[in-house]
Coordinates of C-alpha atoms in Angstrom, one line a residue:
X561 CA 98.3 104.1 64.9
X562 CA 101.4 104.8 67.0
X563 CA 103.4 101.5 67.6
X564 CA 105.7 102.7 70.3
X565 CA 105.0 102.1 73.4
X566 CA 105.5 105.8 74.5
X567 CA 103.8 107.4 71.9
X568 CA 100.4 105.1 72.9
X569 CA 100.8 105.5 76.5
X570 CA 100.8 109.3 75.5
X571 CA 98.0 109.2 73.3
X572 CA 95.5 107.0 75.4
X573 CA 97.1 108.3 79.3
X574 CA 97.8 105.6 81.8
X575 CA 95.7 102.6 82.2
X576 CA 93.9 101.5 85.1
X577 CA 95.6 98.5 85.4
X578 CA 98.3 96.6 84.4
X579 CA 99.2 93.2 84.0
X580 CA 102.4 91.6 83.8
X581 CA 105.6 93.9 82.3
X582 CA 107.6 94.3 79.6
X583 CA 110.7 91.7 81.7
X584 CA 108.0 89.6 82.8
X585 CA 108.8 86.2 80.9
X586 CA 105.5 84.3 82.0
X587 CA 103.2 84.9 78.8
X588 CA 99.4 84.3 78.2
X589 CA 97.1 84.0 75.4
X590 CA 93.7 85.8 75.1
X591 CA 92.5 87.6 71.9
X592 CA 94.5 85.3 69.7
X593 CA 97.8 86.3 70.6
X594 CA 100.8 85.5 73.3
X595 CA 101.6 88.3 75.2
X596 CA 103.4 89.3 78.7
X597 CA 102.3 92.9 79.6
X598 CA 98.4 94.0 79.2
X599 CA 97.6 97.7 79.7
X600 CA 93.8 97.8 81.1
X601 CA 91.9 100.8 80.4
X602 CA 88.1 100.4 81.9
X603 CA 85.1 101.5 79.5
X604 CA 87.3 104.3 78.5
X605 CA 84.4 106.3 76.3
X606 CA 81.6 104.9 78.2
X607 CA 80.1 102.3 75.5
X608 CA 80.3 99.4 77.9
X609 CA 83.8 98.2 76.6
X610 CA 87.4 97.8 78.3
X611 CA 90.4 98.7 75.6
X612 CA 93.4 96.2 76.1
X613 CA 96.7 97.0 74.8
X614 CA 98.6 94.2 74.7
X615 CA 102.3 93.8 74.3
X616 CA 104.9 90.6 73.7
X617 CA 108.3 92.4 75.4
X618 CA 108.5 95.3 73.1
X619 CA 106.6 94.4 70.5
X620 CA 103.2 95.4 70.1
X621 CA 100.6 93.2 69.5
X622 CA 97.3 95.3 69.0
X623 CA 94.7 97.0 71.0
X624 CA 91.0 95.0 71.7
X625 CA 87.5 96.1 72.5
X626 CA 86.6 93.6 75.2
X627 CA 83.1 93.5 76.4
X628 CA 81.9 92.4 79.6
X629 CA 80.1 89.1 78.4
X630 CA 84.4 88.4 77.5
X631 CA 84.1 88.7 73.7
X632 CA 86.5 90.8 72.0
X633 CA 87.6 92.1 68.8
X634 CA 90.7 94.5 67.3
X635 CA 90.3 98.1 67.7
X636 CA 92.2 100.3 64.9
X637 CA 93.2 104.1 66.5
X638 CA 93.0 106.5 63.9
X639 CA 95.9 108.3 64.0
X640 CA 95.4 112.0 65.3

């Protein structure tokens, strides 16, 4: 899976939302990891799950399935 921030926002469009950004230097923890900037994309193939992309500055930190009962777990992209 793509790694750079263009190259995902290119593959998977822009997200609904957006939290935080890449200068913001409050951080936050939710799926196990610090990060800064979370890219939101709402039940994107209609299986009752958001996709969060998360980011710490530049440095990406992973994408998660996240369900609405709050559970989540990593997502891997298959590179296409």
């Amino acid at each position: 899976m793509a790694r750079d921030r263009g190259a995902l926002w290119k593959r998977l469009g822009a997200p609904n939302r957006q939290v935080g950004s890449v200068n913001d230097p409050r951080t936050q923890e939710e799926c196990g990891v610090k990060w800064n900037e979370k890219w939101i994309y709402r039940d994107p193939e209609g299986e009752g799950f958001d996709r969060w992309v998360l980011w710490n500055r530049y440095d990406f930190l992973g994408v998660f399935r996240v369900k609405p009962d709050g559970t989540s777990e990593p997502e891997s992209l298959a590179e296409s």
